[in-house]
Amino acid sequence: MTYQHQQYPPPAYPPVVRPGPAGAPPAAPKRRGRVALLVAGGLVAVLAVAAGTAYGVSRLVGGGDDDGRKLRTAWVLDFPELQRNGLKTYDGQDMFGAWLVGDAVVRAQPDGIIAYRLGDGGQAWGVPAPQASSLCAAAQTLAEGRGVVALGSADSCDTLVGFDAAGGTQTWRATFPVERRTGRSEIVAPDLSVAAGQVVVRSGESVLGYALADGKRLWQTDADRLLPGRDCRLTDAQAAGDQAVVTALCDGGDRGALLGLDPATGKPRWQQQLPAAQQSDGVLSVDPLVSLPGLNTETFVARDATGKERATFGNPVDGTRFSDLPVNRSNTVSGPGIRPYLADADTLYLPTEASPVGDKMRQANQVVAIDLATGKRRWVSAGHTDSEVELVRLDEQGLLAWEVGDRRDLAPRLVRIDPATGKVSVVAEAPLSAGTEGSDAKVLERDGTVVLVPWKQVTAEAAITVLR
């Protein structure tokens, strides 16, 4: 099969900027709902559309810093209009994935994958969803600038689309078997992940492998082949590093199994039987391997690379309750939950459960570190403001996190958390106008530039906020 590589032209309307006063922080942007463009301070709304993809138009706000300690809002992107030619999108403002690639931030949304230049917010490229279809899932990891999303029509989510995030092109398309929606049931999106140059998909009782480079189907297996002679159903399949991990419930739900597969061939490498007390609905992390509790259990299990138990822990862990809820939500799609965590070979870092603070309707939380060798709590972070904390990444300098703040009197902050002690130190402070934009958002950072991309339009006013 030959796949057509398509390059989509830029939209007809370039972004119009609105700089803040010279030498002063920009004013907090007023809520504009779905207004796409401000022209020279006027109130003219224009929707920029390229090849069927609804581009939002960014508004340049300001820039600069004060000795690297003060972030300012560079530009914001309003949420996209619904442009599906009569088709009701799954959730028109949702975000399915976001990445920093080269000099652009890429956002996967219902009508396509769209990139905006970090420097000025101008549209870089777009890969639109085909007519009468919408995105319903995205693999959260890119490999060598390539990624994959899933899309479908009004009754299914049955098509994979590979894309080159560096060149802004669709590289391949492939369909996979699904169960069609009937009545008012939800669209069911597949488990979708990327590992070792392969795409691993779970759809119902089938697990399939595709080549990330060209979309060639490499293998397909199912519950009966993986666990012959047993009454099993698959509940989860996730891939990372050089393996895929499949979770199953068996024997009427009384027992379960965890299997490690080669993502290139689909062949099982190992299998672990799960007793009733360790039933699992899936995995929190593949590398390191940490399995989630099941419906009737409360036990998380840290495992080695072959699935053998290292340690167990519950929630709360040593008196600290953490959040294990997905941050991505959809009203019409049932799909894989994306849970916030960071981890290395020895330690798992999770946000603690948020709780009300004072009389200002704030929600505040911290970060808890769990020793994967013992299942014990190492520390709870200290030194945060009364704010929600979003994890950004783990690197040689420790944990990078974002304190959300609010829009009244608590500024958002970019902070470092010492991996040995949990002590918080401030990297930079952001303007009040960015408060709550990072709540339940994908927070990205590179060289002092912070990008906030909310999963859903709830408290957020912008689909993308760029600070530097």
Coordinates of C-alpha atoms in Angstrom, one line a residue:
M1 CA 0.0 0.0 0.0
T2 CA 1.2 3.5 -0.8
Y3 CA 0.6 6.4 1.5
Q4 CA 0.3 9.9 0.3
H5 CA 2.5 12.4 2.2
Q6 CA 0.5 15.7 2.4
Q7 CA 1.8 19.1 3.3
Y8 CA -1.1 21.5 4.2
P9 CA -0.8 25.2 3.4
P10 CA -0.8 27.8 6.1
P11 CA -4.1 29.5 6.9
A12 CA -5.1 32.5 4.9
Y13 CA -5.1 34.9 7.8
P14 CA -1.8 35.6 9.7
P15 CA -2.1 36.2 13.4
V16 CA -2.5 39.8 14.5
V17 CA -0.6 40.8 17.7
R18 CA -1.6 43.0 20.5
P19 CA 1.5 44.0 22.5
G20 CA 1.3 45.2 26.1
P21 CA 2.4 48.6 27.2
A22 CA 6.1 49.2 26.8
G23 CA 8.1 48.0 29.8
A24 CA 5.0 46.8 31.7
P25 CA 3.6 43.4 32.2
P26 CA 0.6 42.6 29.9
A27 CA -2.9 43.1 31.2
A28 CA -4.8 40.0 32.1
P29 CA -6.6 38.9 29.0
K30 CA -10.4 39.1 29.2
R31 CA -12.4 36.0 28.6
R32 CA -13.3 35.7 25.0
G33 CA -15.0 32.3 24.7
R34 CA -14.4 31.2 21.2
V35 CA -13.3 34.5 19.6
A36 CA -10.5 33.6 17.2
L37 CA -8.8 36.9 16.5
L38 CA -8.4 40.5 17.7
V39 CA -7.6 42.8 14.9
A40 CA -5.8 46.1 16.0
G41 CA -7.9 46.3 19.2
G42 CA -11.2 45.9 17.3
L43 CA -13.7 43.1 17.9
V44 CA -13.6 41.4 14.5
A45 CA -13.8 37.6 14.8
V46 CA -12.2 35.5 12.1
L47 CA -11.7 31.8 12.0
A48 CA -8.6 30.8 10.1
V49 CA -9.1 27.4 8.3
A50 CA -6.5 25.4 6.4
A51 CA -7.5 22.3 4.4
G52 CA -10.3 21.5 6.7
T53 CA -8.5 22.1 10.0
A54 CA -9.8 24.8 12.2
Y55 CA -6.8 26.9 13.3
G56 CA -7.2 29.1 16.3
V57 CA -5.3 32.4 16.0
S58 CA -2.9 33.3 18.7
R59 CA -2.8 36.7 20.4
L60 CA 0.7 38.1 21.2
V61 CA 0.6 39.6 24.7
G62 CA 4.1 40.5 25.8
G63 CA 7.5 39.2 26.7
G64 CA 10.8 39.7 28.6
D65 CA 11.9 38.7 32.1
D66 CA 13.4 40.1 35.2
D67 CA 16.7 38.3 35.7
G68 CA 15.1 35.0 34.7
R69 CA 12.8 35.1 37.7
K70 CA 9.7 36.6 36.2
L71 CA 7.8 34.9 33.4
R72 CA 5.5 36.9 31.3
T73 CA 2.7 35.8 28.9
A74 CA 4.1 35.7 25.4
W75 CA 1.0 34.6 23.6
V76 CA -2.3 32.7 24.1
L77 CA -4.4 30.7 21.8
D78 CA -8.2 30.7 22.1
F79 CA -10.0 27.4 22.0
P80 CA -10.9 26.3 18.4
E81 CA -14.3 26.7 16.9
L82 CA -16.3 23.6 16.0
Q83 CA -15.8 23.1 12.3
R84 CA -17.0 19.6 11.4
N85 CA -19.5 20.3 8.7
G86 CA -22.5 19.1 10.5
L87 CA -20.8 16.3 12.4
K88 CA -21.0 16.6 16.2
T89 CA -17.5 16.2 17.5
Y90 CA -16.7 14.0 20.5
D91 CA -15.8 17.0 22.7
G92 CA -15.0 20.0 20.5
Q93 CA -12.5 21.7 22.7
D94 CA -10.7 18.7 24.1
M95 CA -7.0 18.1 23.9
F96 CA -5.7 14.5 23.3
G97 CA -2.0 15.2 23.4
A98 CA 0.6 18.0 23.3
W99 CA 4.3 18.1 22.5
L100 CA 7.2 20.5 22.0
V101 CA 8.8 19.7 18.6
G102 CA 11.6 21.9 17.2
D103 CA 10.4 25.5 17.4
A104 CA 6.7 24.6 17.7
V105 CA 4.1 23.4 20.2
V106 CA 1.8 20.7 18.7
R107 CA -1.8 20.2 19.9
A108 CA -3.9 17.2 19.0
Q109 CA -7.6 18.2 19.0
P110 CA -10.8 16.7 17.6
D111 CA -10.4 18.1 14.1
G112 CA -6.7 17.4 13.6
I113 CA -3.1 17.9 14.8
I114 CA -2.0 21.5 14.7
A115 CA 1.4 23.2 15.4
Y116 CA 2.1 26.8 16.4
R117 CA 5.4 28.5 16.5
L118 CA 6.7 29.0 20.0
G119 CA 8.3 32.4 19.0
D120 CA 5.2 34.2 17.9
G121 CA 2.2 31.9 18.0
G122 CA 1.9 31.7 14.2
Q123 CA 0.5 28.6 12.7
A124 CA 3.3 26.2 11.5
W125 CA 1.3 23.3 10.0
G126 CA -1.8 21.2 10.3
V127 CA -2.8 17.6 9.7
P128 CA -6.6 17.7 9.5
A129 CA -8.9 14.8 10.4
P130 CA -10.7 13.6 7.3
Q131 CA -14.2 14.8 6.5
A132 CA -16.9 13.4 8.9
S133 CA -14.3 12.2 11.4
S134 CA -12.8 13.3 14.7
L135 CA -9.8 12.4 16.8
C136 CA -10.5 10.2 19.8
A137 CA -7.1 9.3 21.3
A138 CA -3.4 10.0 20.9
A139 CA -0.2 8.1 22.0
Q140 CA 1.5 10.3 24.5
T141 CA 5.0 9.6 23.4
L142 CA 6.7 10.7 20.2
A143 CA 9.6 8.7 18.8
E144 CA 12.2 10.5 16.6
G145 CA 9.6 13.2 15.9
R146 CA 6.9 10.7 14.9
G147 CA 3.6 10.0 16.6
V148 CA 0.2 8.4 16.1
V149 CA -3.4 9.3 16.9
A150 CA -6.7 7.5 16.6
L151 CA -9.8 8.9 14.9
G152 CA -13.2 7.7 13.8
S153 CA -16.7 8.6 12.8
A154 CA -19.9 9.0 14.7
D155 CA -20.1 5.3 15.7
S156 CA -16.5 4.2 16.1
C157 CA -12.9 5.0 16.7
D158 CA -11.2 2.7 14.2
T159 CA -8.4 4.4 12.3
L160 CA -4.8 5.1 13.2
V161 CA -3.0 8.1 11.6
G162 CA 0.8 8.4 11.8
F163 CA 2.3 11.8 11.6
D164 CA 5.7 13.4 11.3
A165 CA 5.7 16.3 13.9
A166 CA 8.9 17.8 12.5
G167 CA 7.7 18.0 8.9
G168 CA 4.0 18.5 9.6
T169 CA 2.8 15.6 7.4
Q170 CA 0.5 12.7 7.7
T171 CA 2.7 9.6 7.0
W172 CA 0.2 6.7 7.0
R173 CA -3.3 5.6 7.8
A174 CA -4.5 2.1 8.9
T175 CA -7.8 0.8 10.2
F176 CA -8.2 -1.7 13.0
P177 CA -11.2 -3.9 14.1
V178 CA -13.5 -2.3 16.7
E179 CA -17.0 -2.8 18.1
R180 CA -19.4 -0.2 16.7
R181 CA -21.3 2.0 19.1
T182 CA -25.0 1.3 19.4
G183 CA -27.7 3.5 20.9
R184 CA -26.4 6.2 23.2
S185 CA -23.3 4.4 24.4
E186 CA -19.9 6.1 24.4
I187 CA -17.4 5.9 21.6
V188 CA -14.7 3.5 22.8
A189 CA -11.1 4.6 22.0
P190 CA -8.3 2.1 22.0
D191 CA -5.3 1.9 24.3
L192 CA -2.6 3.5 22.2
S193 CA 1.1 3.7 22.9
V194 CA 4.5 3.8 21.2
A195 CA 7.6 1.7 22.1
A196 CA 10.8 0.8 20.3
G197 CA 9.6 2.1 16.9
Q198 CA 6.3 0.2 17.1
V199 CA 2.7 1.2 17.8
V200 CA 0.8 -1.0 20.2
V201 CA -3.0 -0.9 20.1
R202 CA -5.6 -2.7 22.2
S203 CA -9.1 -2.7 20.8
G204 CA -11.5 -4.9 22.8
E205 CA -10.0 -8.4 23.1
S206 CA -7.4 -7.8 20.4
V207 CA -3.8 -6.4 20.7
L208 CA -2.1 -5.3 17.5
G209 CA 1.3 -4.0 16.6
Y210 CA 2.2 -1.6 13.8
A211 CA 5.4 -0.1 12.5
L212 CA 5.6 3.6 13.5
A213 CA 7.5 4.5 10.4
D214 CA 5.0 3.3 7.7
G215 CA 1.9 1.8 9.5
K216 CA 2.5 -1.7 8.4
R217 CA 0.7 -4.2 10.6
L218 CA 3.3 -6.4 12.3
W219 CA 1.2 -8.7 14.4
Q220 CA -2.2 -9.3 16.0
T221 CA -3.1 -11.5 19.0
D222 CA -6.0 -11.8 21.4
A223 CA -7.0 -13.1 24.9
D224 CA -7.5 -16.7 23.7
R225 CA -4.1 -16.9 22.2
L226 CA -2.3 -15.2 25.1
L227 CA -4.2 -17.2 27.7
P228 CA -5.5 -20.3 26.1
G229 CA -8.0 -22.5 27.9
R230 CA -9.1 -19.7 30.3
D231 CA -12.0 -17.4 30.4
C232 CA -10.2 -14.1 30.1
R233 CA -10.8 -10.6 28.9
L234 CA -8.2 -7.9 28.3
T235 CA -8.5 -4.8 30.3
D236 CA -5.4 -2.8 29.4
A237 CA -2.3 -2.7 27.1
Q238 CA 0.5 -0.2 27.5
A239 CA 4.0 0.0 25.9
A240 CA 7.1 1.9 26.8
G241 CA 10.9 1.3 26.5
D242 CA 11.3 -2.1 24.8
Q243 CA 8.2 -3.9 26.0
A244 CA 4.4 -4.0 26.0
V245 CA 2.4 -5.0 29.1
V246 CA -1.1 -6.5 28.8
T247 CA -3.5 -6.9 31.7
A248 CA -6.3 -9.5 31.8
L249 CA -9.1 -10.5 34.1
C250 CA -9.8 -14.3 34.1
D251 CA -12.1 -17.0 35.5
G252 CA -15.1 -14.7 36.1
G253 CA -12.9 -12.0 37.6
D254 CA -11.6 -14.1 40.4
R255 CA -8.1 -14.1 39.0
G256 CA -6.0 -12.2 36.6
A257 CA -2.8 -12.2 34.6
L258 CA -0.1 -9.7 33.5
L259 CA 1.9 -10.4 30.4
G260 CA 5.0 -8.9 28.9
L261 CA 5.1 -8.8 25.0
D262 CA 7.7 -8.0 22.5
P263 CA 6.3 -4.9 20.7
A264 CA 8.0 -5.9 17.4
T265 CA 6.5 -9.4 17.3
G266 CA 3.7 -9.6 19.8
K267 CA 5.2 -12.8 21.3
P268 CA 4.9 -13.2 25.1
R269 CA 8.2 -12.9 27.0
W270 CA 6.8 -13.5 30.5
Q271 CA 3.5 -14.0 32.3
Q272 CA 2.6 -13.4 36.0
Q273 CA -0.6 -14.8 37.5
L274 CA -2.5 -12.4 39.7
P275 CA -4.4 -13.7 42.7
A276 CA -7.7 -12.2 43.7
A277 CA -6.0 -9.9 46.2
Q278 CA -3.8 -8.4 43.4
Q279 CA -6.4 -8.1 40.6
S280 CA -5.4 -5.2 38.3
D281 CA -7.2 -3.0 35.8
G282 CA -3.9 -2.1 34.1
V283 CA -0.6 -0.4 34.7
L284 CA 0.2 3.0 36.0
S285 CA 3.8 2.8 34.5
V286 CA 5.5 0.4 32.2
D287 CA 9.1 1.5 32.9
P288 CA 9.4 1.1 35.9
L289 CA 6.5 -1.4 36.0
V290 CA 3.8 -0.4 38.5
S291 CA 0.4 -2.1 38.3
L292 CA -2.9 -0.5 39.3
P293 CA -5.4 -1.9 41.7
G294 CA -8.5 -3.7 40.4
L295 CA -12.1 -2.9 41.0
N296 CA -12.2 -4.8 44.3
T297 CA -8.6 -4.2 45.5
E298 CA -6.6 -1.3 46.8
T299 CA -3.1 -2.5 46.2
F300 CA -0.5 -0.9 43.8
V301 CA 2.3 -3.3 43.0
A302 CA 5.8 -2.3 42.0
R303 CA 7.3 -5.0 39.8
D304 CA 10.6 -5.8 38.1
A305 CA 11.0 -6.0 34.3
T306 CA 9.6 -9.5 34.3
G307 CA 6.5 -8.6 36.3
K308 CA 7.6 -10.1 39.6
E309 CA 6.5 -8.3 42.7
R310 CA 9.0 -5.9 44.3
A311 CA 6.8 -4.1 46.7
T312 CA 3.2 -3.2 47.4
F313 CA 1.6 0.0 48.7
G314 CA -1.9 1.3 49.2
N315 CA -3.6 4.7 49.0
P316 CA -3.0 6.3 51.4
V317 CA 0.6 5.4 51.6
D318 CA 1.9 5.8 55.2
G319 CA -0.9 8.2 55.9
T320 CA -0.6 10.3 52.7
R321 CA -3.4 10.0 50.2
F322 CA -2.4 10.6 46.6
S323 CA -4.3 11.3 43.4
D324 CA -4.6 8.3 41.0
L325 CA -7.4 9.8 38.9
P326 CA -6.9 10.5 35.2
V327 CA -6.4 14.1 34.2
N328 CA -8.0 13.7 30.8
R329 CA -11.8 13.7 30.8
S330 CA -14.3 13.3 28.0
N331 CA -18.1 13.4 28.0
T332 CA -18.5 11.1 25.0
V333 CA -15.4 9.0 24.6
S334 CA -14.4 6.1 26.8
G335 CA -10.7 5.7 26.4
P336 CA -7.4 5.3 28.2
G337 CA -6.9 7.4 31.3
I338 CA -3.8 9.6 31.5
R339 CA -2.6 9.7 35.1
P340 CA 0.0 12.2 36.4
Y341 CA 3.2 10.7 37.8
L342 CA 7.0 10.8 37.3
A343 CA 9.3 7.9 38.0
D344 CA 12.8 6.6 37.9
A345 CA 14.1 3.1 38.6
D346 CA 13.8 3.6 42.3
T347 CA 11.1 6.1 43.1
L348 CA 7.6 7.0 42.0
Y349 CA 6.4 10.6 42.4
L350 CA 2.7 11.3 42.6
P351 CA 0.6 14.4 43.3
T352 CA -1.2 14.2 46.7
E353 CA -4.9 14.5 46.8
A354 CA -6.0 18.1 46.7
S355 CA -7.9 19.6 49.6
P356 CA -9.6 22.9 50.2
V357 CA -7.5 25.7 51.7
G358 CA -9.0 28.6 53.7
D359 CA -12.0 30.5 52.6
K360 CA -10.9 31.3 49.1
M361 CA -12.2 28.2 47.3
R362 CA -8.6 27.1 46.6
Q363 CA -7.5 23.5 46.1
A364 CA -3.9 22.7 47.2
N365 CA -1.8 19.6 47.0
Q366 CA 1.9 18.5 47.2
V367 CA 4.0 15.7 45.8
V368 CA 4.7 12.4 47.5
A369 CA 7.7 10.2 46.8
I370 CA 7.3 6.4 47.1
D371 CA 10.2 4.0 47.4
L372 CA 9.6 1.2 44.8
A373 CA 11.9 -1.2 46.6
T374 CA 9.9 -1.1 49.8
G375 CA 6.5 0.5 49.0
K376 CA 7.2 3.1 51.7
R377 CA 6.8 6.9 51.6
R378 CA 10.1 8.7 51.4
W379 CA 8.9 12.2 51.7
V380 CA 6.1 14.7 51.0
S381 CA 7.2 17.9 49.3
A382 CA 7.3 21.1 51.4
G383 CA 7.5 24.8 50.5
H384 CA 4.6 25.1 48.0
T385 CA 2.1 27.9 47.9
D386 CA -1.6 27.1 48.6
S387 CA -2.1 25.9 45.1
E388 CA -2.5 22.8 42.9
V389 CA 0.8 21.3 41.7
E390 CA 1.3 19.8 38.2
L391 CA 4.3 17.6 37.5
V392 CA 6.4 18.7 34.5
R393 CA 9.4 16.3 34.2
L394 CA 12.2 14.5 36.1
D395 CA 15.8 15.2 35.0
E396 CA 19.3 15.4 36.5
Q397 CA 18.3 18.5 38.5
G398 CA 15.3 16.8 40.1
L399 CA 11.6 17.3 39.7
L400 CA 10.3 20.3 37.8
A401 CA 6.7 21.2 38.7
W402 CA 4.2 24.0 38.1
E403 CA 2.1 25.6 40.9
V404 CA -1.1 26.7 39.3
G405 CA -1.9 29.7 41.5
D406 CA -5.2 31.6 40.9
R407 CA -6.3 34.8 39.2
R408 CA -6.8 36.9 42.3
D409 CA -3.7 37.0 44.6
L410 CA -1.7 33.9 44.1
A411 CA 0.8 33.9 41.2
P412 CA 1.7 30.6 39.4
R413 CA 5.3 29.4 39.9
L414 CA 7.7 27.1 38.2
V415 CA 9.5 25.2 41.0
R416 CA 12.1 22.5 41.5
I417 CA 11.6 19.7 44.1
D418 CA 14.7 18.2 45.5
P419 CA 14.5 14.4 44.8
A420 CA 16.4 13.6 48.1
T421 CA 14.4 15.7 50.5
G422 CA 11.2 17.0 48.7
K423 CA 12.2 20.6 49.5
V424 CA 10.8 23.2 47.0
S425 CA 12.8 26.0 45.4
V426 CA 11.4 28.7 43.1
V427 CA 12.7 28.8 39.5
A428 CA 10.4 31.6 38.2
E429 CA 7.1 33.3 39.0
A430 CA 4.4 33.9 36.4
P431 CA 1.7 36.6 36.1
L432 CA -1.7 36.3 37.8
S433 CA -3.4 36.3 34.4
A434 CA -2.0 32.7 33.8
G435 CA -3.5 31.5 37.1
T436 CA -5.6 28.3 36.7
E437 CA -4.5 27.9 33.0
G438 CA -2.2 25.1 34.2
S439 CA -4.9 23.2 36.2
D440 CA -5.5 19.7 34.7
A441 CA -3.1 20.7 31.9
K442 CA -0.1 19.3 30.1
V443 CA 2.7 21.6 31.3
L444 CA 5.8 21.7 29.1
E445 CA 9.1 23.6 29.6
R446 CA 12.2 24.2 27.5
D447 CA 15.0 26.7 28.1
G448 CA 12.8 28.9 30.4
T449 CA 9.7 28.9 28.1
V450 CA 6.7 27.3 29.8
V451 CA 3.7 26.0 27.8
L452 CA 0.3 25.3 29.4
V453 CA -2.1 23.1 27.4
P454 CA -5.3 22.2 29.2
W455 CA -6.9 18.9 28.6
K456 CA -10.4 20.4 28.6
Q457 CA -12.1 23.7 28.6
V458 CA -13.3 23.9 32.2
T459 CA -11.5 26.6 34.2
A460 CA -9.1 27.4 31.3
E461 CA -9.6 30.4 29.1
A462 CA -7.0 29.5 26.4
A463 CA -6.2 26.3 24.5
I464 CA -2.4 27.2 24.8
T465 CA -0.6 29.7 27.0
V466 CA 3.1 30.4 26.4
L467 CA 5.1 32.1 29.0
R468 CA 8.8 33.2 28.9

